[in-house]
Structure formats: C-alpha cells, structure tokens
Short mmCIF file of C-alpha atoms in Angstrom, two decimals:
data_model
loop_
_atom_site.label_atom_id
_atom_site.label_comp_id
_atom_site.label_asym_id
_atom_site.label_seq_id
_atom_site.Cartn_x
_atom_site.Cartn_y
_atom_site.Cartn_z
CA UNK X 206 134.41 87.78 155.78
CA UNK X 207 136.44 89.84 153.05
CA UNK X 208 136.24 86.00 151.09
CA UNK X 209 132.71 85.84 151.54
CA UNK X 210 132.16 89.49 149.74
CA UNK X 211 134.33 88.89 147.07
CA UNK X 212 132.05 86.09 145.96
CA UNK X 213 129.09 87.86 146.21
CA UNK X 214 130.46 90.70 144.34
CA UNK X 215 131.90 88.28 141.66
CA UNK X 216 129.07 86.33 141.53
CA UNK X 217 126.52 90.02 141.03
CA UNK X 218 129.27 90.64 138.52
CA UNK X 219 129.33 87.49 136.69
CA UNK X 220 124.49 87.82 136.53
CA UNK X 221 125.16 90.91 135.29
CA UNK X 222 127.85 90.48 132.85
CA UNK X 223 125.02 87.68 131.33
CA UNK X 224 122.33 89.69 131.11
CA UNK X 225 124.27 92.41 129.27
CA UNK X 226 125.37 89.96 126.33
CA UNK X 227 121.81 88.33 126.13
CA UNK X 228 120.44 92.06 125.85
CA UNK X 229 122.89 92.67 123.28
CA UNK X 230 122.17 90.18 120.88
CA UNK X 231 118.54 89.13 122.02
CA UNK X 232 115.47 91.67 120.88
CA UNK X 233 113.40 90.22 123.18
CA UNK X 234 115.37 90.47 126.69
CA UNK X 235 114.00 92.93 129.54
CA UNK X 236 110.24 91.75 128.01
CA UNK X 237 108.44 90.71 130.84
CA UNK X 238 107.92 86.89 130.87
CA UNK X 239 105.04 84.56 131.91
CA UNK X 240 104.18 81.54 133.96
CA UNK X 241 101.16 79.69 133.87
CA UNK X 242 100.86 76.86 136.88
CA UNK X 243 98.23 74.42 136.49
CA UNK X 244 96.24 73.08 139.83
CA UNK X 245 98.10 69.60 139.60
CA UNK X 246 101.80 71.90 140.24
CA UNK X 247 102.96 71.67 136.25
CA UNK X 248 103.93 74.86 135.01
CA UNK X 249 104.92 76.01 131.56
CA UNK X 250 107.51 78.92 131.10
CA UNK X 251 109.82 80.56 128.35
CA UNK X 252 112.30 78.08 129.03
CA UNK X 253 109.87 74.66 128.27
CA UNK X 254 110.83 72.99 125.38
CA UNK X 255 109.08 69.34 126.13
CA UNK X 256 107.58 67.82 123.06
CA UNK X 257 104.75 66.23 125.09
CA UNK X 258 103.04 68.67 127.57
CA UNK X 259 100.45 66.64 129.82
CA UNK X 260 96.99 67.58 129.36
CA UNK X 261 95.88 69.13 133.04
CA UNK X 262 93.39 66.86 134.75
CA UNK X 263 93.96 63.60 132.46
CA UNK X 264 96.57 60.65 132.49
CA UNK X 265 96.65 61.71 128.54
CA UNK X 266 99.27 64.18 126.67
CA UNK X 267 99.41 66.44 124.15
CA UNK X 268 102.19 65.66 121.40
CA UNK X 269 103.81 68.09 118.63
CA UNK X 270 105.08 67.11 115.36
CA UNK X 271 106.29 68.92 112.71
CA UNK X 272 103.86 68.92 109.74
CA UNK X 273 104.85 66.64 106.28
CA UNK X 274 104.90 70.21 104.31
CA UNK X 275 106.53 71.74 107.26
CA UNK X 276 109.59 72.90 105.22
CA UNK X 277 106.99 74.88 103.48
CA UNK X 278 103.91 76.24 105.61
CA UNK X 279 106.22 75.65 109.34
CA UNK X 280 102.79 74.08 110.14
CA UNK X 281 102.65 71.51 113.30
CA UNK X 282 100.36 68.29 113.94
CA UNK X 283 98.82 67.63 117.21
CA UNK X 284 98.75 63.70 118.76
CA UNK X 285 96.89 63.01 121.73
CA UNK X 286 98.59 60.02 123.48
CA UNK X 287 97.87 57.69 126.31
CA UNK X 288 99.32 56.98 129.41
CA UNK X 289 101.23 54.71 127.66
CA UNK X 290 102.22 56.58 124.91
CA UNK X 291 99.91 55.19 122.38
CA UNK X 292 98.62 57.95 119.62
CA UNK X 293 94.74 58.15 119.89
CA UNK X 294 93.59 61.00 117.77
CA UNK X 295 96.01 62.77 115.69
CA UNK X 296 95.14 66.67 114.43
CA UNK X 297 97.22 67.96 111.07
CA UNK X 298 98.20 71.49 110.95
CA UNK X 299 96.77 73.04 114.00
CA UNK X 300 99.43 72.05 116.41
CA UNK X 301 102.59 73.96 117.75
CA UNK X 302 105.54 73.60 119.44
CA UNK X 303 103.90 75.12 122.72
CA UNK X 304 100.51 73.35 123.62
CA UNK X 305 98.49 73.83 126.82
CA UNK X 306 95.24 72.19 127.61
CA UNK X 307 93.07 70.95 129.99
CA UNK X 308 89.61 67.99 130.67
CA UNK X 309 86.25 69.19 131.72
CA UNK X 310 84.30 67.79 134.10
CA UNK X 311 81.98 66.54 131.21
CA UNK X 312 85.29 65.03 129.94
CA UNK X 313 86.05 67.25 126.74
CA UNK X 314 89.80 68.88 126.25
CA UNK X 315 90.07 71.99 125.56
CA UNK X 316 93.29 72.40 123.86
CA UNK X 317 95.48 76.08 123.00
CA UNK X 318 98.56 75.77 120.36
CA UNK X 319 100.04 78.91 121.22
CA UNK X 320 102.15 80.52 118.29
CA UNK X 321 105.02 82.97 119.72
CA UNK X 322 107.92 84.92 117.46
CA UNK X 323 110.05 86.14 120.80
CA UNK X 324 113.51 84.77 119.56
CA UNK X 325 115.71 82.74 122.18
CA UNK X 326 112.88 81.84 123.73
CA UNK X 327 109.64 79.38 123.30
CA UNK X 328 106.95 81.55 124.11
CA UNK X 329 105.94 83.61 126.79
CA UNK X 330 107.45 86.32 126.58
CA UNK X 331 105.43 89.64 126.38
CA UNK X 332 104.50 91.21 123.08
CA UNK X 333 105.50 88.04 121.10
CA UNK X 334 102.27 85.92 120.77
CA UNK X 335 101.29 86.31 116.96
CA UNK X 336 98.08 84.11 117.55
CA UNK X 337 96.64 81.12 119.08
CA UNK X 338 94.34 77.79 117.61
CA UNK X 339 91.75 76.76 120.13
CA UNK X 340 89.95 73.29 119.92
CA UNK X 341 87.33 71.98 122.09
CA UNK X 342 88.08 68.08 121.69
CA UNK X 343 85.69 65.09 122.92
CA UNK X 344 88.06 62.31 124.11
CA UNK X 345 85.72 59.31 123.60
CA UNK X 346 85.85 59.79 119.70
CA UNK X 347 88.33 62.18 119.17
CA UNK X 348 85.48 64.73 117.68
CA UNK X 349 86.69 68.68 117.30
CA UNK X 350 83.27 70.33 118.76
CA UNK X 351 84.74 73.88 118.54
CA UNK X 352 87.86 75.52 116.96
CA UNK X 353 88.45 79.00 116.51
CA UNK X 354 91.68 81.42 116.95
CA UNK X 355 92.21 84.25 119.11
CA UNK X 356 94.75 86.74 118.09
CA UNK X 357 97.25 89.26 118.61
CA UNK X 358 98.82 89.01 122.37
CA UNK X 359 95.86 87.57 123.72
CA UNK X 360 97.54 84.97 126.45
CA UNK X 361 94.81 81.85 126.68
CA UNK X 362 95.12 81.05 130.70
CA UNK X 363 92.17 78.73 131.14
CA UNK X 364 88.70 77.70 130.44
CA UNK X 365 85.66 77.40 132.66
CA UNK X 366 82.75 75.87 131.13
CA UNK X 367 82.28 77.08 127.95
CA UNK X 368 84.16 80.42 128.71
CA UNK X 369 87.82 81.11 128.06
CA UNK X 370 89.99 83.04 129.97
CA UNK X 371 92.35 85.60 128.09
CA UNK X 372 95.22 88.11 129.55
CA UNK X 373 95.66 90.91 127.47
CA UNK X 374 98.72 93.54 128.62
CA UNK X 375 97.81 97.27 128.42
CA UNK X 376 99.06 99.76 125.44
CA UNK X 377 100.52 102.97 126.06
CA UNK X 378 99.00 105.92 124.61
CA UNK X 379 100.41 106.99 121.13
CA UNK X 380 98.85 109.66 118.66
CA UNK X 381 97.97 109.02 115.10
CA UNK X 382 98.50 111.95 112.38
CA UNK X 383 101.70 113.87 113.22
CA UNK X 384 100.39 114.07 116.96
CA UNK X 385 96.24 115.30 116.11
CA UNK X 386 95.09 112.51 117.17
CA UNK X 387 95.87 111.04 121.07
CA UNK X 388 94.53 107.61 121.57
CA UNK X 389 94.50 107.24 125.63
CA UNK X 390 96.67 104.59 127.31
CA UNK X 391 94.60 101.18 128.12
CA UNK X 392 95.37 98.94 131.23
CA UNK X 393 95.67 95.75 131.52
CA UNK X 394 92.99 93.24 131.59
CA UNK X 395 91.14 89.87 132.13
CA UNK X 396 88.40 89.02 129.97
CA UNK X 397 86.56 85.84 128.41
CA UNK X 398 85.39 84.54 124.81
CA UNK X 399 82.41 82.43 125.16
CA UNK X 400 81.79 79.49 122.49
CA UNK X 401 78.73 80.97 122.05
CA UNK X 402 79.61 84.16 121.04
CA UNK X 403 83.04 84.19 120.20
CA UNK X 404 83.61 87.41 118.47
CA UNK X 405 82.81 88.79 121.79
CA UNK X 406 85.08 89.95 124.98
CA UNK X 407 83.31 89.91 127.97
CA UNK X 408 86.09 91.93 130.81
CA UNK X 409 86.29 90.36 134.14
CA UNK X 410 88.95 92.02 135.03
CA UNK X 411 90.88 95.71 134.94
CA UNK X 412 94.34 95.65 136.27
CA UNK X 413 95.83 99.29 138.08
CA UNK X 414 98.21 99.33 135.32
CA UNK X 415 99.49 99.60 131.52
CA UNK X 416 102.72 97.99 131.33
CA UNK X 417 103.25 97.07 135.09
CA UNK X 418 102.10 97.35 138.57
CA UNK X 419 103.84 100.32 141.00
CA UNK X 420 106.85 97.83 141.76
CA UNK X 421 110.19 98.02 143.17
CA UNK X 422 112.23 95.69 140.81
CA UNK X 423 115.72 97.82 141.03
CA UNK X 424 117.50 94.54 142.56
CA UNK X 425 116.01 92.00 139.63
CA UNK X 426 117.54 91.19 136.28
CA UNK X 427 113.83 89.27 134.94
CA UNK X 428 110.26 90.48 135.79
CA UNK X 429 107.63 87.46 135.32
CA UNK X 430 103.85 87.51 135.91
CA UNK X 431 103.10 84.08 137.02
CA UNK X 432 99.23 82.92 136.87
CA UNK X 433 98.22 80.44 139.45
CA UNK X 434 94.95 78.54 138.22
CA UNK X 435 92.39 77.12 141.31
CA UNK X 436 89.21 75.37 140.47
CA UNK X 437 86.93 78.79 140.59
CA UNK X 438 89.91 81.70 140.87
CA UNK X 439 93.41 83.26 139.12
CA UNK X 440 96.31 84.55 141.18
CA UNK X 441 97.84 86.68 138.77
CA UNK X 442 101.72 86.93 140.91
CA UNK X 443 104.37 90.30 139.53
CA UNK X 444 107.80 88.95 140.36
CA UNK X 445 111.26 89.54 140.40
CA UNK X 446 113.85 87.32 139.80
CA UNK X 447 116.68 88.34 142.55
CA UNK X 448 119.52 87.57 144.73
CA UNK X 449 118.35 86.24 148.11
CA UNK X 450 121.92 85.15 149.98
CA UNK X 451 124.42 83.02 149.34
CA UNK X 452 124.40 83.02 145.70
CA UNK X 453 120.96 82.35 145.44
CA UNK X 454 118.28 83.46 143.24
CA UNK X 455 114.84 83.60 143.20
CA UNK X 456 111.54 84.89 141.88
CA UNK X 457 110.31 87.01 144.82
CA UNK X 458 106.54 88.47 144.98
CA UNK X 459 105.76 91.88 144.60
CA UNK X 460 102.17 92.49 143.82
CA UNK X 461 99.66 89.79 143.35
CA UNK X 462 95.79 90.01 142.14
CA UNK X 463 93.05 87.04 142.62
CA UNK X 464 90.68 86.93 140.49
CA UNK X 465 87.32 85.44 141.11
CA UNK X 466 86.25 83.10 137.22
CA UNK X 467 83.22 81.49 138.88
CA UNK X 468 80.23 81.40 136.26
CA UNK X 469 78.74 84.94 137.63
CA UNK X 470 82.08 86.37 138.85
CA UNK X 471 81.11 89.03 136.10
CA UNK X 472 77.36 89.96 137.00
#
C-alpha cells in the first residue's frame, strides 16, 4: 500500500515538475487549447503536426508545402492529392502548415489554412490565431469559387451550406483613456459568415461566459474545449486534463453546450 502511494505521489510530482518548466520557458502554456473532431472520428489538436490532413468526407487530402520564396514571405502551397497520393490541383501561397477542410454534398471542398503564432505548439491554442485563408474549391476542375480570410482569433469549426461556422472567445472588460472610458466584458460566442455576405456575422450562439465556463479544474494541469461536429449540430465539450488512477490521465468533461447549425437554427 505505502509502495503504491509513493508512486502516485512521484508520479503527481514528476506532471507537475513538467508543467512548471514548460510554463517557464513557454508564453503560451496555461492558454486554453482546442480540439476539433470531425464526424468520421479524425481530430486535429495542438500537438498535430501531419503534413497531409484528410479532407473530411472524401478519400482525397489536403497537402502543405513550403512556398519557392518561402525563405522570404514564410508563405505555404496547398496540393490536393488522391487516394493514391497523386497531386490533382495544386494552390501557391494560400496554404499552411495546419489545414482543415471538408466535401459538400454538392461535392465542393471547403478548405481553412489556419495561421497560428502560439510557440511550442501548431495551433490551437487560445489567443494565437493571427488569421485564416478560406477557399471554396470544386473538385471536378479544381476551380476556387470563393476565397476570402477571416481574422483575428476567429476559430473556423465548420461549414454548412454556404454558411461558416466561427468560435470567437470572449474579452474581458478593459478601459481606454487612463480609466474614462470602460468598454464592458463580451462572452463568448458562435456565429456564421455567409458567402453571400461575408463582411457580415450572423450570432448563433452566446456562451454563459468570457474566458471560461463556472468549472472546477483545481485537479487539471491543461483545460481544452473540444468541438464535436454532427451532420446538423456542435458539442462544444470544457475539459480537464487529469489524473484518473493508476497513473492515468485523461481529459474529463466538465461543461458541455450543443449547438443546433441547421439552416434556420438562427430564426
């Protein structure tokens, strides 16, 4: 028994010992991370550094490569590749190293080249998304029907339709001139960009927090919102990553939200 506590003290110890020197030396660590899981299972984290990334609903992946000028502009190029590995339509200079997309049922690709700054890490982290390049792509020719960015922290988590989904975490309230002006605290949110109308966010969604739901994460080193993606809803999980016996770890759930994305989920 006495054995048996040793280890798990040693072994809380050692987690914790870990997390101290990454804090140290990492500007990024205690951010809250992300997860997005795709219907088919895949999931992309922080931790995914696969230079193909399958494109969700398709036998066909998505492909980074580092630009010709890269040494210069640290621009990427995007290949789209068959099941057998064959380039079919290459893109120059909107790619990135962290590429999510998915087919329509009309067979287009919607494609997001995510471009994150969070050091240590690639991507998904919270706070460090600079921008993202989105491309609606037909797959019989290879034809870009739509491209556009979206900026700032806005986390691309799917597209229905013409309609793309965006998380965008909350700001804490601040003041502007020496404290005479307060601007108020904003939660957390869900909203789309239509193709249509892209300049425009339409809200879906308003979460019950700014920074994070009321959670109890005192036993977790690593907070991570995970966002499950079904055919006409989001799960948007909170969860801590914590000991559960035996040396174990895991990411436990503490709060979760589903979110209705059907075409009039927001009338």
């Amino acid at each position: 028994m006495k054995i048996k506590i040793v280890r798990h003290v040693v072994s809380l110890c050692w987690v914790t010992m870990v997390v101290l020197l990454l804090t140290g030396c990492n500007p990024a660590a205690g951010a809250t991370e992300y997860e997005v899981i795709d219907p088919s299972g895949y999931s992309r984290d922080s931790y995914a550094y696969d230079e193909k990334s399958p494109i969700e609903g398709s036998s066909c992946y998505f492909q980074w490569e580092k630009a010709d000028d890269y040494e210069k502009t640290y621009d990427y190029n995007i290949h789209i590749l068959d099941e057998n590995d064959s380039v079919l339509y290459s893109y120059p200079d909107v790619g990135s190293r962290v590429m999510r997309g998915s087919i329509q049922e009309d067979g287009k690709t919607w494609v997001c080249a995510e471009h994150w700054t969070a050091p240590h890490h690639n991507g998904y982290v919270e706070g460090w998304l600079k921008e993202s390049d989105l491309l609606l792509i037909d797959l019989s020719d290879g034809e870009i029907l739509f491209q556009d960015k979206a900026g700032e922290n806005e986390f691309y988590i799917t597209t229905y339709g013409t309609r793309c989904y965006f998380y965008l975490p909350g700001k804490e309230e601040s003041e502007k001139l020496f404290g005479l002006i307060k601007i108020p605290a904003e939660n957390a949110v869900i909203y789309y960009r239509d193709i249509s109308d892209w300049t425009q966010k339409h809200m879906v969604y308003t979460f019950d927090y700014v920074a994070e739901p009321d959670i109890d994460t005192s036993n977790g080193v690593k907070t991570r919102v995970k966002f499950y993606i079904y055919k006409n809803q989001l799960k948007v999980a909170w969860t801590s990553f914590e000991p559960v016996g035996n040396g174990h770890w895991e990411y436990l759930d503490k709060k979760a939200y589903e979110i209705p994305i059907t075409e009039n989920a927001d009338e």
